[in-house]
Phi, psi and omega in degrees: 000128180291141179236151176260126181249160181279340192302320183246024181270101182282356179271359180294137173283145179291150173260095187242116179295134185272034178223134178254127178256124180265116185263005179294149182293138178231017179286118182227067186294326180290313182297323183268338187261336180275160176293162179242143177218181185246128171265144181239005178207159179293335171262108183261121185245153179209138182279146176229131181233164179232157175266160176294159178293127180298145179199178179295127185236101180235145183219143178287136178303129179081000183286156177281159173293140185251343180051045186279342181262121180292133178276142181257150175268146176298145171268162184246120176257165181208166173212164184256137176282132183250134176274123177246127185218138173239118180261150174210152188214124183233129179291154179296326177296316180298330179287339185267332184289160183277132182239158169266130176098338179202163181261312184247118182297326179295314178298324179294315179294326176299315179295318177298318183297324178296319177293318180295323178299316181293321179295317179294322178295319178299318177302314181292320179300330178270320196239348187295152175242135192298140173215127184291326177080166175205197185290352178234357181233130183289143173290152182215136179282167166269125177274178182304312184295327180284334179285330185283125181221321188297316181244049180271124178235160181225077183279064183297128176076006182261134176284128181292130176244165179296324178296319180297317179299317178296322178296321180296316179295324177299316180301318179295318180296319179300328180273004177101002181265157176231092183292123176238355175224135180235128180246128180220163173280183186296319183298312181287331176298321179291323178294318179295325179295341178272353177296149184242347189279297190238027181267141179247127178248134184256143176220125179292144182299329183264010180230113186263010177291150180295130178251120183242004183270130176272123182255338181221136175236132180249119177249184175293351185245018174125187179258131186238122173285139182251131179235128170277113188242133186289340190247004173296314177234126179233173181303131181099346178291141178281324187249155169265097189277156170241126178248114178247130181226162169258107193307318187294346182268357187238138179222151169260119183253127181257123167279320174221118178291151184297141177208160178277128179240106174292135182258161182302136181280125176231113182080201187265059181203156177246129186239150178198176178203157168252123183223141176205167182223127188208168175209175181252000000 
């Protein structure tokens, strides 16, 4: 008896899930974790001051003030506001046809563009190098990695050890810093997770799966939150970098917060963009 099989049946309807899952990275720890402030010019400036060197301080009872320590004036640091923009364009026909997972392609692209804007901003906050710009060259901010200079090391090809991590935090402390956040790529995050001395692993009470990720590391110089960050190390980098910061000293300053800007309609298409201007 002849039978009909599904294997060569071209009349079969597709089995298409009506939900779209976006697997692109959306981790933006700097944008969401740092403080926010307001920029009022494309050149954003901020004062930095220092304290006198600590020393033995003794005074005779009843003595007059001597004003022996010269007071210092704050120095002025700056960064450049960078324009971050995501453009998108959808034909009118594409907006009318029936889709799986969404109804309006323009609304869908708008949602994607907002996520992409945040990802691109996070990339610049970590990796950008300052450029003043002109009428033909875009302005560019200095990111975290470009700002760090005093305790910059390049351990190319060296396996990270617990002693090395402690030495790095020690160097920052010696220079007056108190590192409370550490950002690393996937390779070094896994190495830190293998540390056994002062690493803290968290497990939710209602989740009995094995937890092997180290989220907090405690050294002789304090407690440090650990973040696996996609942009500390990227393809083409020579070194596996460690970025340590003191969170309270860093801010994201917005000259223009991101917003959706519908663009003039030309022809049979709808155009728009997400645009904002910010610096570190």
